[in-house]
């Protein structure tokens, strides 16, 4: 284990044992057996160190998210992603709170957020999303985080784990539809699907001004 890895591991151990408050640069340097200037040289400051710790703690989670792959039904993929997210939060609360319990968005969280938006974008492309992608992503994120924090705040023996599936299905019901994409009465979902297509790579052959105007029109229709 090199010096950087020793420092990250030491900080991760302190985080698990005492929470974020226990992860001082002095304590981490002492636990890793290095001088404080070495820590600053490698990470810049404490936030840089915590970014690395968050990435270390979330590595298994992100690997599992990647390993999920793409199923035939993006709504089922959202279900699997929800369960994975909640399961991680309950299994590794110290890392979860570091990632989601403060305003700063760390690199590992940005990657996880991007995966969520990718799944929701596929639901939109299938014509099954009833609200704009960004709004749906924020709703799913807020609901999932609320479930984790509510369960963590409850003594383990008193937790009602049925809340996980109950919340998941109500969230999915609120943002998706089973109406076929070509149903003539489902204009908002079709608008959302086309709006998602605007963000695809390669983009539609439109000028920036045309893309902006079409996006504005579609956002209006989708409401």
PDB file of C-alpha atoms in Angstrom:
ATOM      1  CA  UNK A   1       0.000   0.000   0.000  1.00  0.00           C
ATOM      2  CA  UNK A   2       1.553   3.335  -1.039  1.00  0.00           C
ATOM      3  CA  UNK A   3       1.368   6.539   0.987  1.00  0.00           C
ATOM      4  CA  UNK A   4      -1.773   7.825  -0.689  1.00  0.00           C
ATOM      5  CA  UNK A   5      -3.589   4.556  -0.156  1.00  0.00           C
ATOM      6  CA  UNK A   6      -2.501   4.459   3.505  1.00  0.00           C
ATOM      7  CA  UNK A   7      -3.888   7.935   4.078  1.00  0.00           C
ATOM      8  CA  UNK A   8      -7.205   7.137   2.394  1.00  0.00           C
ATOM      9  CA  UNK A   9      -7.546   3.890   4.322  1.00  0.00           C
ATOM     10  CA  UNK A  10      -6.704   5.621   7.603  1.00  0.00           C
ATOM     11  CA  UNK A  11      -9.262   8.369   6.913  1.00  0.00           C
ATOM     12  CA  UNK A  12     -11.890   5.776   5.945  1.00  0.00           C
ATOM     13  CA  UNK A  13     -11.327   3.871   9.195  1.00  0.00           C
ATOM     14  CA  UNK A  14     -11.665   7.072  11.229  1.00  0.00           C
ATOM     15  CA  UNK A  15     -14.831   7.965   9.325  1.00  0.00           C
ATOM     16  CA  UNK A  16     -16.441   4.617  10.107  1.00  0.00           C
ATOM     17  CA  UNK A  17     -15.397   4.756  13.754  1.00  0.00           C
ATOM     18  CA  UNK A  18     -16.267   8.370  14.571  1.00  0.00           C
ATOM     19  CA  UNK A  19     -17.992  10.061  11.660  1.00  0.00           C
ATOM     20  CA  UNK A  20     -16.760  12.981   9.604  1.00  0.00           C
ATOM     21  CA  UNK A  21     -15.762  14.958  12.708  1.00  0.00           C
ATOM     22  CA  UNK A  22     -13.144  12.324  13.523  1.00  0.00           C
ATOM     23  CA  UNK A  23     -11.404  12.792  10.174  1.00  0.00           C
ATOM     24  CA  UNK A  24      -9.003  15.605  11.009  1.00  0.00           C
ATOM     25  CA  UNK A  25      -5.838  15.991   8.966  1.00  0.00           C
ATOM     26  CA  UNK A  26      -3.747  15.546  12.113  1.00  0.00           C
ATOM     27  CA  UNK A  27      -5.539  12.321  13.106  1.00  0.00           C
ATOM     28  CA  UNK A  28      -5.331  10.906   9.600  1.00  0.00           C
ATOM     29  CA  UNK A  29      -1.634  11.702   9.229  1.00  0.00           C
ATOM     30  CA  UNK A  30      -0.891  10.140  12.617  1.00  0.00           C
ATOM     31  CA  UNK A  31      -2.899   7.017  11.836  1.00  0.00           C
ATOM     32  CA  UNK A  32      -1.125   6.597   8.501  1.00  0.00           C
ATOM     33  CA  UNK A  33       2.304   7.268  10.023  1.00  0.00           C
ATOM     34  CA  UNK A  34       3.133  10.257   7.814  1.00  0.00           C
ATOM     35  CA  UNK A  35       3.729  13.977   8.312  1.00  0.00           C
ATOM     36  CA  UNK A  36       0.862  16.425   7.709  1.00  0.00           C
ATOM     37  CA  UNK A  37       2.679  18.180   4.796  1.00  0.00           C
ATOM     38  CA  UNK A  38       2.608  14.867   2.918  1.00  0.00           C
ATOM     39  CA  UNK A  39      -1.171  14.767   3.223  1.00  0.00           C
ATOM     40  CA  UNK A  40      -1.510  18.299   1.881  1.00  0.00           C
ATOM     41  CA  UNK A  41       0.880  17.560  -0.961  1.00  0.00           C
ATOM     42  CA  UNK A  42      -1.184  14.557  -2.058  1.00  0.00           C
ATOM     43  CA  UNK A  43      -4.718  15.911  -1.514  1.00  0.00           C
ATOM     44  CA  UNK A  44      -4.414  19.700  -1.353  1.00  0.00           C
ATOM     45  CA  UNK A  45      -6.705  20.078   1.664  1.00  0.00           C
ATOM     46  CA  UNK A  46      -9.149  18.186   3.839  1.00  0.00           C
ATOM     47  CA  UNK A  47     -11.892  18.354   1.202  1.00  0.00           C
ATOM     48  CA  UNK A  48      -9.549  16.756  -1.313  1.00  0.00           C
ATOM     49  CA  UNK A  49      -8.898  13.969   1.164  1.00  0.00           C
ATOM     50  CA  UNK A  50     -12.635  13.494   1.796  1.00  0.00           C
ATOM     51  CA  UNK A  51     -13.248  13.315  -1.947  1.00  0.00           C
ATOM     52  CA  UNK A  52     -10.778  10.442  -2.118  1.00  0.00           C
ATOM     53  CA  UNK A  53     -12.376   8.761   0.903  1.00  0.00           C
ATOM     54  CA  UNK A  54     -15.834   9.070  -0.661  1.00  0.00           C
ATOM     55  CA  UNK A  55     -14.524   7.507  -3.860  1.00  0.00           C
ATOM     56  CA  UNK A  56     -12.934   4.706  -1.841  1.00  0.00           C
ATOM     57  CA  UNK A  57     -16.153   4.039   0.058  1.00  0.00           C
ATOM     58  CA  UNK A  58     -18.331   4.206  -3.043  1.00  0.00           C
ATOM     59  CA  UNK A  59     -16.107   2.108  -5.300  1.00  0.00           C
ATOM     60  CA  UNK A  60     -18.042  -1.102  -4.669  1.00  0.00           C
ATOM     61  CA  UNK A  61     -21.359   0.709  -5.072  1.00  0.00           C
ATOM     62  CA  UNK A  62     -20.356   2.278  -8.384  1.00  0.00           C
ATOM     63  CA  UNK A  63     -18.952  -1.035  -9.614  1.00  0.00           C
ATOM     64  CA  UNK A  64     -22.257  -2.719  -8.764  1.00  0.00           C
ATOM     65  CA  UNK A  65     -24.180   0.015 -10.591  1.00  0.00           C
ATOM     66  CA  UNK A  66     -22.027  -0.489 -13.680  1.00  0.00           C
ATOM     67  CA  UNK A  67     -22.413  -4.271 -13.410  1.00  0.00           C
ATOM     68  CA  UNK A  68     -26.212  -3.933 -13.473  1.00  0.00           C
ATOM     69  CA  UNK A  69     -25.987  -3.414 -17.196  1.00  0.00           C
ATOM     70  CA  UNK A  70     -28.936  -2.438 -19.353  1.00  0.00           C
ATOM     71  CA  UNK A  71     -32.076  -4.556 -19.173  1.00  0.00           C
ATOM     72  CA  UNK A  72     -34.978  -4.779 -21.590  1.00  0.00           C
ATOM     73  CA  UNK A  73     -37.159  -2.612 -19.338  1.00  0.00           C
ATOM     74  CA  UNK A  74     -35.604   0.655 -18.080  1.00  0.00           C
ATOM     75  CA  UNK A  75     -38.248   0.900 -15.342  1.00  0.00           C
ATOM     76  CA  UNK A  76     -37.053  -2.429 -13.953  1.00  0.00           C
ATOM     77  CA  UNK A  77     -33.504  -1.066 -14.158  1.00  0.00           C
ATOM     78  CA  UNK A  78     -34.663   1.879 -12.049  1.00  0.00           C
ATOM     79  CA  UNK A  79     -36.088  -0.557  -9.504  1.00  0.00           C
ATOM     80  CA  UNK A  80     -32.793  -2.435  -9.299  1.00  0.00           C
ATOM     81  CA  UNK A  81     -30.869   0.817  -8.990  1.00  0.00           C
ATOM     82  CA  UNK A  82     -33.163   1.994  -6.195  1.00  0.00           C
ATOM     83  CA  UNK A  83     -32.673  -1.213  -4.204  1.00  0.00           C
ATOM     84  CA  UNK A  84     -28.911  -1.037  -4.699  1.00  0.00           C
ATOM     85  CA  UNK A  85     -28.813   2.577  -3.525  1.00  0.00           C
ATOM     86  CA  UNK A  86     -30.877   1.911  -0.395  1.00  0.00           C
ATOM     87  CA  UNK A  87     -28.918  -1.243   0.399  1.00  0.00           C
ATOM     88  CA  UNK A  88     -25.615   0.600   0.208  1.00  0.00           C
ATOM     89  CA  UNK A  89     -26.843   3.415   2.438  1.00  0.00           C
ATOM     90  CA  UNK A  90     -27.954   1.008   5.139  1.00  0.00           C
ATOM     91  CA  UNK A  91     -24.808  -1.119   4.916  1.00  0.00           C
ATOM     92  CA  UNK A  92     -22.279   1.747   4.901  1.00  0.00           C
ATOM     93  CA  UNK A  93     -23.937   4.727   6.591  1.00  0.00           C
ATOM     94  CA  UNK A  94     -20.732   6.665   7.283  1.00  0.00           C
ATOM     95  CA  UNK A  95     -19.813   6.768   3.606  1.00  0.00           C
ATOM     96  CA  UNK A  96     -23.410   7.462   2.592  1.00  0.00           C
ATOM     97  CA  UNK A  97     -23.635  10.487   4.892  1.00  0.00           C
ATOM     98  CA  UNK A  98     -20.318  11.765   3.559  1.00  0.00           C
ATOM     99  CA  UNK A  99     -21.725  11.553   0.033  1.00  0.00           C
ATOM    100  CA  UNK A 100     -25.269  12.761   0.580  1.00  0.00           C
ATOM    101  CA  UNK A 101     -25.405  14.453   3.966  1.00  0.00           C
ATOM    102  CA  UNK A 102     -23.838  17.766   2.923  1.00  0.00           C
ATOM    103  CA  UNK A 103     -24.279  20.314   0.085  1.00  0.00           C
ATOM    104  CA  UNK A 104     -20.906  19.596  -1.555  1.00  0.00           C
ATOM    105  CA  UNK A 105     -21.214  17.156  -4.460  1.00  0.00           C
ATOM    106  CA  UNK A 106     -18.199  14.874  -4.454  1.00  0.00           C
ATOM    107  CA  UNK A 107     -16.891  13.214  -7.618  1.00  0.00           C
ATOM    108  CA  UNK A 108     -18.260   9.764  -6.774  1.00  0.00           C
ATOM    109  CA  UNK A 109     -21.718  11.261  -6.173  1.00  0.00           C
ATOM    110  CA  UNK A 110     -21.630  13.030  -9.525  1.00  0.00           C
ATOM    111  CA  UNK A 111     -20.931   9.683 -11.188  1.00  0.00           C
ATOM    112  CA  UNK A 112     -23.821   8.022  -9.326  1.00  0.00           C
ATOM    113  CA  UNK A 113     -26.145  10.919 -10.257  1.00  0.00           C
ATOM    114  CA  UNK A 114     -25.155  10.554 -13.914  1.00  0.00           C
ATOM    115  CA  UNK A 115     -26.065   6.841 -13.820  1.00  0.00           C
ATOM    116  CA  UNK A 116     -29.503   7.685 -12.425  1.00  0.00           C
ATOM    117  CA  UNK A 117     -30.110  10.254 -15.148  1.00  0.00           C
ATOM    118  CA  UNK A 118     -29.045   7.741 -17.797  1.00  0.00           C
ATOM    119  CA  UNK A 119     -31.663   5.242 -16.618  1.00  0.00           C
ATOM    120  CA  UNK A 120     -34.365   7.902 -16.474  1.00  0.00           C
ATOM    121  CA  UNK A 121     -33.335   9.136 -19.898  1.00  0.00           C
ATOM    122  CA  UNK A 122     -33.968   5.647 -21.263  1.00  0.00           C
ATOM    123  CA  UNK A 123     -37.411   5.630 -19.651  1.00  0.00           C
ATOM    124  CA  UNK A 124     -38.100   8.946 -21.390  1.00  0.00           C
ATOM    125  CA  UNK A 125     -36.823   7.623 -24.714  1.00  0.00           C
ATOM    126  CA  UNK A 126     -39.239   4.693 -24.370  1.00  0.00           C
ATOM    127  CA  UNK A 127     -42.117   7.166 -24.065  1.00  0.00           C
ATOM    128  CA  UNK A 128     -42.940   6.156 -20.506  1.00  0.00           C
ATOM    129  CA  UNK A 129     -41.836   9.199 -18.500  1.00  0.00           C
ATOM    130  CA  UNK A 130     -44.585  11.630 -17.442  1.00  0.00           C
ATOM    131  CA  UNK A 131     -42.353  14.454 -16.176  1.00  0.00           C
ATOM    132  CA  UNK A 132     -39.121  16.001 -17.535  1.00  0.00           C
ATOM    133  CA  UNK A 133     -35.955  13.950 -17.026  1.00  0.00           C
ATOM    134  CA  UNK A 134     -34.297  16.395 -14.643  1.00  0.00           C
ATOM    135  CA  UNK A 135     -37.402  16.694 -12.483  1.00  0.00           C
ATOM    136  CA  UNK A 136     -37.779  12.910 -12.363  1.00  0.00           C
ATOM    137  CA  UNK A 137     -34.124  12.441 -11.439  1.00  0.00           C
ATOM    138  CA  UNK A 138     -34.353  14.954  -8.615  1.00  0.00           C
ATOM    139  CA  UNK A 139     -37.548  13.351  -7.325  1.00  0.00           C
ATOM    140  CA  UNK A 140     -36.085   9.836  -7.348  1.00  0.00           C
ATOM    141  CA  UNK A 141     -32.894  11.058  -5.696  1.00  0.00           C
ATOM    142  CA  UNK A 142     -34.732  12.990  -2.981  1.00  0.00           C
ATOM    143  CA  UNK A 143     -37.118  10.122  -2.246  1.00  0.00           C
ATOM    144  CA  UNK A 144     -34.344   7.513  -2.126  1.00  0.00           C
ATOM    145  CA  UNK A 145     -32.169   9.659   0.109  1.00  0.00           C
ATOM    146  CA  UNK A 146     -35.151  10.312   2.380  1.00  0.00           C
ATOM    147  CA  UNK A 147     -35.792   6.581   2.777  1.00  0.00           C
ATOM    148  CA  UNK A 148     -32.159   5.897   3.672  1.00  0.00           C
ATOM    149  CA  UNK A 149     -31.925   8.749   6.178  1.00  0.00           C
ATOM    150  CA  UNK A 150     -35.277   7.845   7.749  1.00  0.00           C
ATOM    151  CA  UNK A 151     -34.217   4.227   8.220  1.00  0.00           C
ATOM    152  CA  UNK A 152     -30.782   5.177   9.544  1.00  0.00           C
ATOM    153  CA  UNK A 153     -32.453   7.437  12.100  1.00  0.00           C
ATOM    154  CA  UNK A 154     -34.516   4.488  13.352  1.00  0.00           C
ATOM    155  CA  UNK A 155     -33.023   1.842  15.679  1.00  0.00           C
ATOM    156  CA  UNK A 156     -32.148  -1.152  13.518  1.00  0.00           C
ATOM    157  CA  UNK A 157     -34.527  -3.521  15.303  1.00  0.00           C
ATOM    158  CA  UNK A 158     -37.420  -1.087  14.750  1.00  0.00           C
ATOM    159  CA  UNK A 159     -36.902  -0.418  11.040  1.00  0.00           C
ATOM    160  CA  UNK A 160     -39.785  -1.219   8.710  1.00  0.00           C
ATOM    161  CA  UNK A 161     -37.943  -2.451   5.628  1.00  0.00           C
ATOM    162  CA  UNK A 162     -41.207  -2.656   3.694  1.00  0.00           C
ATOM    163  CA  UNK A 163     -40.807   1.106   3.363  1.00  0.00           C
ATOM    164  CA  UNK A 164     -38.125   0.458   0.723  1.00  0.00           C
ATOM    165  CA  UNK A 165     -40.403  -1.276  -1.792  1.00  0.00           C
ATOM    166  CA  UNK A 166     -43.461   0.794  -0.847  1.00  0.00           C
ATOM    167  CA  UNK A 167     -41.642   4.071  -1.532  1.00  0.00           C
ATOM    168  CA  UNK A 168     -40.006   2.714  -4.676  1.00  0.00           C
ATOM    169  CA  UNK A 169     -43.279   1.680  -6.300  1.00  0.00           C
ATOM    170  CA  UNK A 170     -45.006   4.940  -5.421  1.00  0.00           C
ATOM    171  CA  UNK A 171     -42.122   6.950  -6.873  1.00  0.00           C
ATOM    172  CA  UNK A 172     -42.219   4.903 -10.077  1.00  0.00           C
ATOM    173  CA  UNK A 173     -45.993   5.272 -10.290  1.00  0.00           C
ATOM    174  CA  UNK A 174     -45.643   9.051  -9.943  1.00  0.00           C
ATOM    175  CA  UNK A 175     -43.198   9.515 -12.843  1.00  0.00           C
ATOM    176  CA  UNK A 176     -43.996   6.758 -15.359  1.00  0.00           C
ATOM    177  CA  UNK A 177     -46.878   5.474 -17.444  1.00  0.00           C
ATOM    178  CA  UNK A 178     -47.736   2.126 -18.973  1.00  0.00           C
ATOM    179  CA  UNK A 179     -49.444   3.804 -21.932  1.00  0.00           C
ATOM    180  CA  UNK A 180     -47.929   2.716 -25.241  1.00  0.00           C
ATOM    181  CA  UNK A 181     -45.555   5.335 -26.702  1.00  0.00           C
ATOM    182  CA  UNK A 182     -47.696   5.675 -29.853  1.00  0.00           C
ATOM    183  CA  UNK A 183     -50.962   6.292 -27.999  1.00  0.00           C
ATOM    184  CA  UNK A 184     -52.424   9.500 -29.489  1.00  0.00           C
ATOM    185  CA  UNK A 185     -53.586  10.810 -26.088  1.00  0.00           C
ATOM    186  CA  UNK A 186     -50.167  10.538 -24.488  1.00  0.00           C
ATOM    187  CA  UNK A 187     -48.739  13.750 -25.919  1.00  0.00           C
ATOM    188  CA  UNK A 188     -46.743  14.826 -22.817  1.00  0.00           C
ATOM    189  CA  UNK A 189     -44.836  11.532 -22.667  1.00  0.00           C
ATOM    190  CA  UNK A 190     -44.066  11.737 -26.365  1.00  0.00           C
ATOM    191  CA  UNK A 191     -42.813  15.301 -25.903  1.00  0.00           C
ATOM    192  CA  UNK A 192     -40.582  14.171 -23.040  1.00  0.00           C
ATOM    193  CA  UNK A 193     -39.216  11.347 -25.182  1.00  0.00           C
ATOM    194  CA  UNK A 194     -38.318  13.769 -27.973  1.00  0.00           C
ATOM    195  CA  UNK A 195     -36.819  16.175 -25.442  1.00  0.00           C
ATOM    196  CA  UNK A 196     -34.559  13.359 -24.223  1.00  0.00           C
ATOM    197  CA  UNK A 197     -33.537  12.686 -27.821  1.00  0.00           C
ATOM    198  CA  UNK A 198     -32.235  16.254 -28.051  1.00  0.00           C
ATOM    199  CA  UNK A 199     -29.583  15.365 -25.476  1.00  0.00           C
ATOM    200  CA  UNK A 200     -28.365  12.258 -27.273  1.00  0.00           C
ATOM    201  CA  UNK A 201     -24.913  11.946 -28.791  1.00  0.00           C
ATOM    202  CA  UNK A 202     -24.670  12.498 -31.713  1.00  0.00           C
ATOM    203  CA  UNK A 203     -27.275  15.247 -31.447  1.00  0.00           C
ATOM    204  CA  UNK A 204     -30.084  15.887 -33.903  1.00  0.00           C
ATOM    205  CA  UNK A 205     -28.980  17.914 -36.921  1.00  0.00           C
ATOM    206  CA  UNK A 206     -30.147  21.296 -35.649  1.00  0.00           C
ATOM    207  CA  UNK A 207     -28.450  24.609 -35.027  1.00  0.00           C
ATOM    208  CA  UNK A 208     -27.957  25.648 -31.382  1.00  0.00           C
ATOM    209  CA  UNK A 209     -30.770  28.192 -31.733  1.00  0.00           C
ATOM    210  CA  UNK A 210     -33.104  25.587 -33.226  1.00  0.00           C
ATOM    211  CA  UNK A 211     -32.274  23.116 -30.469  1.00  0.00           C
ATOM    212  CA  UNK A 212     -32.956  25.719 -27.782  1.00  0.00           C
ATOM    213  CA  UNK A 213     -36.280  26.707 -29.353  1.00  0.00           C
ATOM    214  CA  UNK A 214     -37.416  23.103 -29.820  1.00  0.00           C
ATOM    215  CA  UNK A 215     -36.413  22.279 -26.245  1.00  0.00           C
ATOM    216  CA  UNK A 216     -38.490  25.199 -24.964  1.00  0.00           C
ATOM    217  CA  UNK A 217     -41.536  24.087 -26.969  1.00  0.00           C
ATOM    218  CA  UNK A 218     -41.228  20.489 -25.828  1.00  0.00           C
ATOM    219  CA  UNK A 219     -40.866  21.521 -22.190  1.00  0.00           C
ATOM    220  CA  UNK A 220     -44.123  23.457 -22.494  1.00  0.00           C
ATOM    221  CA  UNK A 221     -45.947  20.559 -24.108  1.00  0.00           C
ATOM    222  CA  UNK A 222     -44.661  18.131 -21.485  1.00  0.00           C
ATOM    223  CA  UNK A 223     -46.237  20.065 -18.615  1.00  0.00           C
TER     224      UNK A 223
END
